[in-house]
Short mmCIF file of C-alpha atoms in Angstrom, two decimals:
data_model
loop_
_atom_site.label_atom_id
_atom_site.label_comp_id
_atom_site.label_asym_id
_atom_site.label_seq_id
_atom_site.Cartn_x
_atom_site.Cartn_y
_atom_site.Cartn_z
CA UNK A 239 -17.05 -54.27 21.35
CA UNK A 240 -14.70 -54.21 24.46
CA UNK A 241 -11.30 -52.68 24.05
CA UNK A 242 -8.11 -53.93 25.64
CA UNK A 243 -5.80 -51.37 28.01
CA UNK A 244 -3.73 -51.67 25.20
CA UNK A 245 -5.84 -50.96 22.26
CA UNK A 246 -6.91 -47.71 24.49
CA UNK A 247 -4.10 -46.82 24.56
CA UNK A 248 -3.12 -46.89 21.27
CA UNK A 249 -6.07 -44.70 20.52
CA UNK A 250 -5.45 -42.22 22.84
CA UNK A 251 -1.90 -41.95 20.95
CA UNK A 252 -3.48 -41.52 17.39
CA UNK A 253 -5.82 -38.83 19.23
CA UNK A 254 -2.61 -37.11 20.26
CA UNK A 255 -0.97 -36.96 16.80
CA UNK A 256 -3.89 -36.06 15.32
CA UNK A 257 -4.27 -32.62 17.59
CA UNK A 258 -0.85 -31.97 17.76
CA UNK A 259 0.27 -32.82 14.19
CA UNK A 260 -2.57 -32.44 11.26
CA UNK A 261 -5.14 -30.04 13.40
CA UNK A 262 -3.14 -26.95 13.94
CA UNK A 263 -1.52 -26.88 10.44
CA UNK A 264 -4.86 -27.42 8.60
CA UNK A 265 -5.82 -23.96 7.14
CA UNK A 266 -1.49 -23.62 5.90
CA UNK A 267 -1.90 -27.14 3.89
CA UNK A 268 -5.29 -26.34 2.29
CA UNK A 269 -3.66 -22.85 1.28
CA UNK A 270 -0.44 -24.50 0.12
CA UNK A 271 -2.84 -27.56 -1.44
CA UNK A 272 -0.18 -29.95 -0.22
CA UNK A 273 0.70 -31.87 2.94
CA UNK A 274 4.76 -32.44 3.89
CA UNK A 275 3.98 -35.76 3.72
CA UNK A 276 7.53 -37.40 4.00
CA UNK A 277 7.63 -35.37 7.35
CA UNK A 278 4.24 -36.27 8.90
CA UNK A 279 4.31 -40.45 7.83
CA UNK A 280 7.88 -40.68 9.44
CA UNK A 281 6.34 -38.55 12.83
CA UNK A 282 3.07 -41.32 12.38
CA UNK A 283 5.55 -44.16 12.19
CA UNK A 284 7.65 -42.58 15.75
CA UNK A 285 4.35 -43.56 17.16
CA UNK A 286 3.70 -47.02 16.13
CA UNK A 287 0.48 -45.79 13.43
CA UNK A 288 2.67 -47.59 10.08
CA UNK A 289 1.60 -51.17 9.36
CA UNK A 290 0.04 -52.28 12.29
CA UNK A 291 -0.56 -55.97 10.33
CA UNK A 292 2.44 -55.97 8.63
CA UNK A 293 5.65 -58.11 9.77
CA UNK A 294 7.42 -56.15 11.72
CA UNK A 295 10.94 -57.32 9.50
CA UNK A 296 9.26 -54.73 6.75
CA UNK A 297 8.33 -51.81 9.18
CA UNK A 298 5.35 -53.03 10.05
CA UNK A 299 3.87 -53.43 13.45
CA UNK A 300 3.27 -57.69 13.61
CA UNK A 301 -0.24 -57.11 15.54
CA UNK A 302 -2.77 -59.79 14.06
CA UNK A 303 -5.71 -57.97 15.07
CA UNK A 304 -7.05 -55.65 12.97
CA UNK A 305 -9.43 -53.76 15.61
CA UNK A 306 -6.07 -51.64 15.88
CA UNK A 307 -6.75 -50.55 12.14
CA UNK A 308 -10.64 -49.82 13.02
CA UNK A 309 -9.03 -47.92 16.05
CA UNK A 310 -6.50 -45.80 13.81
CA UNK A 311 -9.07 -45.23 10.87
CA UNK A 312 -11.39 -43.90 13.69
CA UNK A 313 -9.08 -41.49 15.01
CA UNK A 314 -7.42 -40.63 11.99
CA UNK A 315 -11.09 -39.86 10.92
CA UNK A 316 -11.18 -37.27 13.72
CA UNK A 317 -8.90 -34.76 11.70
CA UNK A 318 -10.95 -31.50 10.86
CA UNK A 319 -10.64 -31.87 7.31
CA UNK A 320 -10.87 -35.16 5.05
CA UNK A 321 -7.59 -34.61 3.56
CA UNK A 322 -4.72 -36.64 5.66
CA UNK A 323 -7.12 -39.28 6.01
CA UNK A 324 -7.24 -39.79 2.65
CA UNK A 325 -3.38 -38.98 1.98
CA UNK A 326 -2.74 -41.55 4.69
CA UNK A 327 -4.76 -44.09 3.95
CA UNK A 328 -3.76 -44.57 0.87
CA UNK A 329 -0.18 -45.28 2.08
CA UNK A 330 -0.87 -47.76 4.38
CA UNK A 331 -4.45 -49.35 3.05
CA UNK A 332 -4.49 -48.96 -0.32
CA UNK A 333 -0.70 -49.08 -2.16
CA UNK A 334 0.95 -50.92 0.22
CA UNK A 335 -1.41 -54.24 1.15
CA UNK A 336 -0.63 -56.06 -2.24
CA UNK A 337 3.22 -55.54 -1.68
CA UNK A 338 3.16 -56.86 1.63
CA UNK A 339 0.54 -59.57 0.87
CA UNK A 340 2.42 -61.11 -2.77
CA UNK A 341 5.59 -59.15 -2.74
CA UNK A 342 8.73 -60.96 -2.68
CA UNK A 343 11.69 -60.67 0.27
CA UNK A 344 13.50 -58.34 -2.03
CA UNK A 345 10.63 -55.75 -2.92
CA UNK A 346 9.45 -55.49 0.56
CA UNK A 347 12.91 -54.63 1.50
CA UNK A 348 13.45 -52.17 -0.93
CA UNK A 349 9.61 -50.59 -1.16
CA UNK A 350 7.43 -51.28 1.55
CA UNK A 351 10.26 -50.84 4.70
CA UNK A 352 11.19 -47.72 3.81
CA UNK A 353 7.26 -46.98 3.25
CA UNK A 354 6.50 -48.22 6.80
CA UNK A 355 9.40 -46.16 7.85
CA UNK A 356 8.02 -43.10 6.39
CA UNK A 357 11.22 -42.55 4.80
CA UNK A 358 8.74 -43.20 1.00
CA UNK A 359 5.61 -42.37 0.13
CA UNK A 360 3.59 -44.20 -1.66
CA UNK A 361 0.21 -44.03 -4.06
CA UNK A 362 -2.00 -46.58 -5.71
CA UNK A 363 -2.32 -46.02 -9.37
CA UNK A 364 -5.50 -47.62 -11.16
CA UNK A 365 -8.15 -44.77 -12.46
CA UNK A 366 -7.47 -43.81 -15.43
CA UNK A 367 -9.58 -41.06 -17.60
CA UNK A 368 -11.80 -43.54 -19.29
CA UNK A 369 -11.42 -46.15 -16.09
CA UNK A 370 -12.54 -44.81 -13.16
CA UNK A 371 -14.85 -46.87 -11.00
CA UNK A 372 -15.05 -49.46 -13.92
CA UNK A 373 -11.34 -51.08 -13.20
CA UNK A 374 -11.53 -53.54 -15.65
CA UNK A 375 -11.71 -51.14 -19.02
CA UNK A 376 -7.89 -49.74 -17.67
CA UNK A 377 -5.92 -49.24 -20.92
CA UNK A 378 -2.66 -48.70 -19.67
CA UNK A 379 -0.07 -51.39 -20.93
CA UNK A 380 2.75 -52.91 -19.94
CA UNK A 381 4.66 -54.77 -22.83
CA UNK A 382 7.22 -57.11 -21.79
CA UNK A 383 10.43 -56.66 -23.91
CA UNK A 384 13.50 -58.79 -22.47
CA UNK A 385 13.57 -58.61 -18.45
CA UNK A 386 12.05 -55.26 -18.93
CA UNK A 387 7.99 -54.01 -19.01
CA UNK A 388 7.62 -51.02 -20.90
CA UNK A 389 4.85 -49.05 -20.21
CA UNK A 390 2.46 -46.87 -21.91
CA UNK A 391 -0.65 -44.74 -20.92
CA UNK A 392 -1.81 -42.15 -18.15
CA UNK A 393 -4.01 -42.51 -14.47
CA UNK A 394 -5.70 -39.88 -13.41
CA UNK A 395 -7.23 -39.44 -9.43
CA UNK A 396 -3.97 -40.60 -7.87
CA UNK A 397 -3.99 -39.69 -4.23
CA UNK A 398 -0.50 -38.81 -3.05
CA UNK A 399 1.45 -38.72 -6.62
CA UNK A 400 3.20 -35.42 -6.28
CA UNK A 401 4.72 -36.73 -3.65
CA UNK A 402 5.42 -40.63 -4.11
CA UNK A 403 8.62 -42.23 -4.33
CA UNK A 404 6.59 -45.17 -5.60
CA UNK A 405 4.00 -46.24 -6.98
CA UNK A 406 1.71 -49.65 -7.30
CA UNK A 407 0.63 -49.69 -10.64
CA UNK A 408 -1.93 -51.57 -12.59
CA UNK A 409 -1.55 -52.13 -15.82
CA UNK A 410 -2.74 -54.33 -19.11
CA UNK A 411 -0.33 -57.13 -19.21
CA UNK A 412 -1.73 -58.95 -21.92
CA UNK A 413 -4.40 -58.90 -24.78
CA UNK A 414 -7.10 -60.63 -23.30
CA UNK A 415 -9.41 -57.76 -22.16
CA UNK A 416 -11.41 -57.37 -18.92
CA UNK A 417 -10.29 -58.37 -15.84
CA UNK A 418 -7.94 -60.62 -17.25
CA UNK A 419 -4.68 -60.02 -18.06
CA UNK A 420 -3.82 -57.37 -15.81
CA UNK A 421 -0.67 -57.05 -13.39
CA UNK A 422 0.74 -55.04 -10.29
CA UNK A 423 3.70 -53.42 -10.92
CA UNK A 424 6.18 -51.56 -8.69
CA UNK A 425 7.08 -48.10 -10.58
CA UNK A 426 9.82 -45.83 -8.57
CA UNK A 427 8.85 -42.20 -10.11
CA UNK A 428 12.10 -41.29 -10.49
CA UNK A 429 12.19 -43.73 -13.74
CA UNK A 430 12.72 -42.07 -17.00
CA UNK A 431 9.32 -41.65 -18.95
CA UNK A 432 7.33 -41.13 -15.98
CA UNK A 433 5.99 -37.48 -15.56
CA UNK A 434 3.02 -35.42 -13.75
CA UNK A 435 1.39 -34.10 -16.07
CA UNK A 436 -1.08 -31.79 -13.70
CA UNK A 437 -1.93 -31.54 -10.41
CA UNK A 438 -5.92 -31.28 -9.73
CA UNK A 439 -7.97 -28.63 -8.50
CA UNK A 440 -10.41 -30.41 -6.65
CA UNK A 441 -13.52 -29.24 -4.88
CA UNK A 442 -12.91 -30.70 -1.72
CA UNK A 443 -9.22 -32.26 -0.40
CA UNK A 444 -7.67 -29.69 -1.23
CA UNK A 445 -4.47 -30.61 1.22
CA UNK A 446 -3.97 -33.88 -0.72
CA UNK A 447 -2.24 -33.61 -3.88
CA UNK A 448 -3.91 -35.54 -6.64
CA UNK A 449 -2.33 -35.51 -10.12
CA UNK A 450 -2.42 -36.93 -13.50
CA UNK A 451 0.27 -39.57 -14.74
CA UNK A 452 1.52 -39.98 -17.84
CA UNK A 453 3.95 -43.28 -18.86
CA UNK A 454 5.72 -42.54 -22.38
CA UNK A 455 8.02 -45.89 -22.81
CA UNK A 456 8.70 -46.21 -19.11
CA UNK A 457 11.05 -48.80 -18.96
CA UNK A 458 10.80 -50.83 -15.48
CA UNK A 459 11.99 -54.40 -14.52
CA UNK A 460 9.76 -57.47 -14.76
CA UNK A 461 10.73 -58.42 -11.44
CA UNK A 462 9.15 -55.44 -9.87
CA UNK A 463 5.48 -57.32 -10.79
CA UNK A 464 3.69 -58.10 -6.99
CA UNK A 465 2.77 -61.72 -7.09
CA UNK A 466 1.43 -63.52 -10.02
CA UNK A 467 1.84 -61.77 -13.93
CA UNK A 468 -1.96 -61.15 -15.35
CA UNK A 469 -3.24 -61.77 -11.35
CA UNK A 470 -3.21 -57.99 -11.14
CA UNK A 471 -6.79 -57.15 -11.05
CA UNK A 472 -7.72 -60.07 -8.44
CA UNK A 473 -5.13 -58.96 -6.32
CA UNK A 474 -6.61 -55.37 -6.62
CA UNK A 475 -10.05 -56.41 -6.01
CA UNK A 476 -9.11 -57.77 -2.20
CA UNK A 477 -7.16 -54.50 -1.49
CA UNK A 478 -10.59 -52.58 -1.98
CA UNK A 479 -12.43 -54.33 0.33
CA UNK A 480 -9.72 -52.60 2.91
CA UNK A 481 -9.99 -49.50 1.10
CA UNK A 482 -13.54 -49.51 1.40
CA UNK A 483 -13.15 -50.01 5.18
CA UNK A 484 -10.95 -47.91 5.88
CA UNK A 485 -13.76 -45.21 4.75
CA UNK A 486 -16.06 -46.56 6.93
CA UNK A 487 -14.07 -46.93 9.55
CA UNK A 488 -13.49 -43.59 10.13
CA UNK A 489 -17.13 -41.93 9.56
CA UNK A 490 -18.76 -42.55 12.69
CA UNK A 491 -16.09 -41.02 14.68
CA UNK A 492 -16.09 -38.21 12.49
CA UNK A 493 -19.55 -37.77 12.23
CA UNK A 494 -19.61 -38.19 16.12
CA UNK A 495 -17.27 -34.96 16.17
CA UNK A 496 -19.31 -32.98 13.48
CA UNK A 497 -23.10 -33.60 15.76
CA UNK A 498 -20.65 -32.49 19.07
CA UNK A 499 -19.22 -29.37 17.75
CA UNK A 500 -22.54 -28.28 16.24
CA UNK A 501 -24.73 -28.97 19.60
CA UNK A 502 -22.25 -26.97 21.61
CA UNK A 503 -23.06 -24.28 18.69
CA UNK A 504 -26.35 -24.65 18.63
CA UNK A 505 -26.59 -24.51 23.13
CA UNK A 506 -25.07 -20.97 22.32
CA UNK A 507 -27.03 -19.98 19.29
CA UNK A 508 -29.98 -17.31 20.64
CA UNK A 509 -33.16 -17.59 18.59
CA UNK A 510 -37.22 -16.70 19.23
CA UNK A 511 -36.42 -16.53 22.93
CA UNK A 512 -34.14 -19.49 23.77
CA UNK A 513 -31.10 -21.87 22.53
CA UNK A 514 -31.23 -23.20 19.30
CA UNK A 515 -30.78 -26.69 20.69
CA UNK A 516 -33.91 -26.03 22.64
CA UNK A 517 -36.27 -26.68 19.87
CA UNK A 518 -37.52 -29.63 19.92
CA UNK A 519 -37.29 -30.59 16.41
CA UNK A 520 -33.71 -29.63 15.90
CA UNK A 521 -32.90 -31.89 19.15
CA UNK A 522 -35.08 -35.04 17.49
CA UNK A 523 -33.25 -35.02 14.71
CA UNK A 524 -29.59 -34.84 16.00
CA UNK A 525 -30.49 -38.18 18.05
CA UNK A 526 -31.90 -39.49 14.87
CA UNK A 527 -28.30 -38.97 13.22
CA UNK A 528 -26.25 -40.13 16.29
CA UNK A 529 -28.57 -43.59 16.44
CA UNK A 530 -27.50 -44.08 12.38
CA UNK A 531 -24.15 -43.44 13.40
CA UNK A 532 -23.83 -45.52 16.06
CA UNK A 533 -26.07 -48.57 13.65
CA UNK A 534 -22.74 -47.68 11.27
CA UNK A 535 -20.07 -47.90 14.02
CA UNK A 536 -21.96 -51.55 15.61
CA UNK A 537 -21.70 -52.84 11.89
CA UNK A 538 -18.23 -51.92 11.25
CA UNK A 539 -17.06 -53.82 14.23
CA UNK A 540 -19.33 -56.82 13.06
CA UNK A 541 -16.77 -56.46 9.82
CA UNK A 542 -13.99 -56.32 11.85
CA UNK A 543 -14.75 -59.40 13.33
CA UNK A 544 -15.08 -60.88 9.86
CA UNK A 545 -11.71 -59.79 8.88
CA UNK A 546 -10.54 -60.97 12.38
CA UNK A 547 -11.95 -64.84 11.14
CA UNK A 548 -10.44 -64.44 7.56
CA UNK A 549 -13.74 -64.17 6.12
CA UNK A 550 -15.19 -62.64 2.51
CA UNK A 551 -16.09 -59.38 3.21
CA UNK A 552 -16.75 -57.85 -0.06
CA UNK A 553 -20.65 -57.70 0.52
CA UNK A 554 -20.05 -56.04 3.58
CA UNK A 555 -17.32 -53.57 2.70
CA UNK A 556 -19.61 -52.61 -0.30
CA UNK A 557 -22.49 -51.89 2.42
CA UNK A 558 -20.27 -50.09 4.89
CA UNK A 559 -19.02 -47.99 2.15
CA UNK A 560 -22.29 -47.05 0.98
CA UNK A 561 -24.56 -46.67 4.18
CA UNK A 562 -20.69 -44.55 5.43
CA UNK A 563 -20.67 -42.14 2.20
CA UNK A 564 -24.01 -41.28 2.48
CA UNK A 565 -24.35 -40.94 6.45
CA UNK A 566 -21.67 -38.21 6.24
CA UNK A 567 -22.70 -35.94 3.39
CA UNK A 568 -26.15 -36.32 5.64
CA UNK A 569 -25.00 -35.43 8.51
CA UNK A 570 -22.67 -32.42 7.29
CA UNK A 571 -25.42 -31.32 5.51
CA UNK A 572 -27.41 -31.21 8.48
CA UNK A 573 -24.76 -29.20 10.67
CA UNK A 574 -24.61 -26.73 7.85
CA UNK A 575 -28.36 -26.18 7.95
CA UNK A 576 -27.99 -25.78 11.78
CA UNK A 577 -24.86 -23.24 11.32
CA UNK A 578 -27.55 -21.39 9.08
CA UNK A 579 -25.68 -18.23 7.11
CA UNK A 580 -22.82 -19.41 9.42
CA UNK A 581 -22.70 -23.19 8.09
CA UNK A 582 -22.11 -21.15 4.23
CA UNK A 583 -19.24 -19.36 4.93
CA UNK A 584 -15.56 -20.13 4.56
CA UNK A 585 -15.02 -18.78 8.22
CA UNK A 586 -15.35 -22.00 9.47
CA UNK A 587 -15.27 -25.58 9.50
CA UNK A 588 -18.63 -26.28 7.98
CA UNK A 589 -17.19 -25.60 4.29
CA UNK A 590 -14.52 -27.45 4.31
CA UNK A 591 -16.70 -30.46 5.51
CA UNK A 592 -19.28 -29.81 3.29
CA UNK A 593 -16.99 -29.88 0.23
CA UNK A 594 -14.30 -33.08 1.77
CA UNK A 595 -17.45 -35.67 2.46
CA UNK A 596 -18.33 -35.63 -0.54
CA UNK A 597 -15.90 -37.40 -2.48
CA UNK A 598 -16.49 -40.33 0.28
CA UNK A 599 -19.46 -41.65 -2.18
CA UNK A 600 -17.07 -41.41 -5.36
CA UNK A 601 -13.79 -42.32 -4.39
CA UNK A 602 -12.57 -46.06 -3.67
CA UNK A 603 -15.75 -47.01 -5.61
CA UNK A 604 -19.04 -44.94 -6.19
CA UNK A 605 -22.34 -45.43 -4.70
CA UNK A 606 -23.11 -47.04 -8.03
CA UNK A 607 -20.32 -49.19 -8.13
CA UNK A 608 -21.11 -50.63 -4.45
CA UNK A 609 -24.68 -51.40 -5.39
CA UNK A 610 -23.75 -53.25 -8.42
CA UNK A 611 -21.82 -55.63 -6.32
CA UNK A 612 -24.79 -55.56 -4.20
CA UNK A 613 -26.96 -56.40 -6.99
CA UNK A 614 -25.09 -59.24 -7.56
CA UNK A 615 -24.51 -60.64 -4.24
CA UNK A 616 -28.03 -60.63 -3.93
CA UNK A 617 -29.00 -62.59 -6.77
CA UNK A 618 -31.15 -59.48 -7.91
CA UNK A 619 -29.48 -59.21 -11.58
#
């Protein structure tokens, strides 16, 4: 794929935020187990990095081509730990499309501007403890009493919650069961009956706050449903193809880095007589990991040019997903193997990748999860 002046540009200016802003301040926000993230989406959106497809009226950027999202998840992918990619992309590709896509005049104004602005932060609310990849056994209900839904249940895994201002919720809206009868709602956390009830300690992340929700009669206004009432779950089910993408999206570049920083290791690494990199097994089989990344990098373009054309891509999200989740834990693993004792220590930068790619083949649908829809696209259940 060729890439306009403009479009390199735009790279190089995610590159710079992501060295001067997220890099340096890494090993503070993994100690503190948070990101300032009201500080660092308002710096992102000083550089044009909010809503690049959005209408620029709501914050966004108005660009209709959504290489510059490929571009952003690439670079954003380049931070040295998973965490603001993950924090980030959540904001702007996972709680936020719906809004923009079914939201009214009144709820973008109010919701996704100041989002776009960086001014809120938001987080996408659908796991729940018994509903995790599985979207359509959520229990959580909405009960619509006057103008009012009043809400009952708890979500657990939600990316950003300490800190949201808002969230998009999705929630039972009616007794039919299954993917029917479920809504999106808009919930500000500062309503009455919504609480954190923990944050987690995760293995890996550990700069993104993720909590667990709890809704005890939450009280919140019909009007703040996104689009059509008991449409929820479809409307969900298109944001996670962009979800998924945005994962794989930003593997290959950060793959790329991991196979770069551990050659110019390995060049300096003395062992039986010469550099580590010159045995010829070890060099074999980094090119065998930079030709699957680059495979992974040709095919994500070919689904950007989908997206491009307004095409289905939910069989292809669900591949790049997969072949992205596993390609990093591979080639992690493989740079801690080359690190040796070094790749096992905390002294590092091997840990912390070790421990952050993982969660790549779990969150924003498992492995399983994207070979059931496989299965099924397939014609092979």
């Amino acid at each position: 794929m060729k890439f306009t002046a403009e479009q390199n540009d735009f790279r190089q200016s995610v590159r710079t935020f992501v060295d001067r802003e997220i890099n340096p301040n890494i090993e503070e926000w993994e100690s503190a187990g948070m990101m300032p993230l009201h500080k660092l989406f308002a710096k992102a959106a000083e550089v044009g990095m909010m809503g690049l497809n959005y209408d620029e009226e709501y914050g966004g950027q108005g660009e209709d081509d959504p290489t510059y999202m490929m571009i952003l998840a690439e670079e954003v992918g380049r931070a040295q730990h998973g965490s603001f990619p993950m924090a980030f992309g959540s904001h702007v590709q996972m709680a936020t499309p719906s809004l923009h896509r079914y939201g009214t005049h009144e709820q973008k104004m109010q919701y996704l501007k100041p989002a776009m602005e960086g001014a809120m932060v938001a987080a996408i609310a659908v796991s729940e403890p018994e509903a995790g990849s599985d979207v359509a056994s959520i229990r959580t209900r909405a009960v619509r009493d006057g103008d009012d839904w009043v809400i009952n249940g708890s979500k657990m895994w939600i990316t950003n919650s300490l800190q949201a201002d808002w969230l998009c919720l999705l929630a039972r809206t009616n007794d039919e069961g299954g993917y029917r009868g479920c809504s999106q709602i808009i919930v500000p956390t500062s309503t009455p009956g919504f609480s954190v009830a923990r944050k987690i300690d995760k293995l890996g992340m550990r700069a993104s706050d993720t909590g667990v929700l709890a809704f005890d009669d939450m009280r919140v206004p019909v009007a703040n449903t996104i689009g059509e009432i008991d449409r929820g779950f479809q409307q969900q089910m298109a944001q996670f193809d962009i979800e998924r993408m945005w994962a794989a999206f930003g593997i290959p570049a950060k793959c790329d880095h991991y196979l770069q920083m551990t050659r110019d290791y390995a060049r300096e690494r003395k062992m039986f007589g010469g550099s580590l990199m010159s045995m010829q097994y070890w060099g074999y089989k980094m090119a065998e990991l930079s030709a699957e990344i680059d495979l992974l990098r040709v095919y994500n373009q070919h689904v950007c040019e989908m997206i491009k054309n307004d095409e289905d891509i939910s069989k292809e999200a669900s591949i790049a997903k997969l072949t992205a989740g596993r390609l990093s834990q591979k080639v992690v693993d493989w740079c801690v193997q080359m690190h040796g004792g070094m790749g096992y220590v905390e002294e590092g930068w091997t840990g912390r990748a070790y421990r952050d790619s993982r969660l790549t083949r779990i969150a924003g649908g498992s492995d399983e999860t994207m070979l059931r829809v496989l299965m099924r696209k397939g014609g092979f259940q």
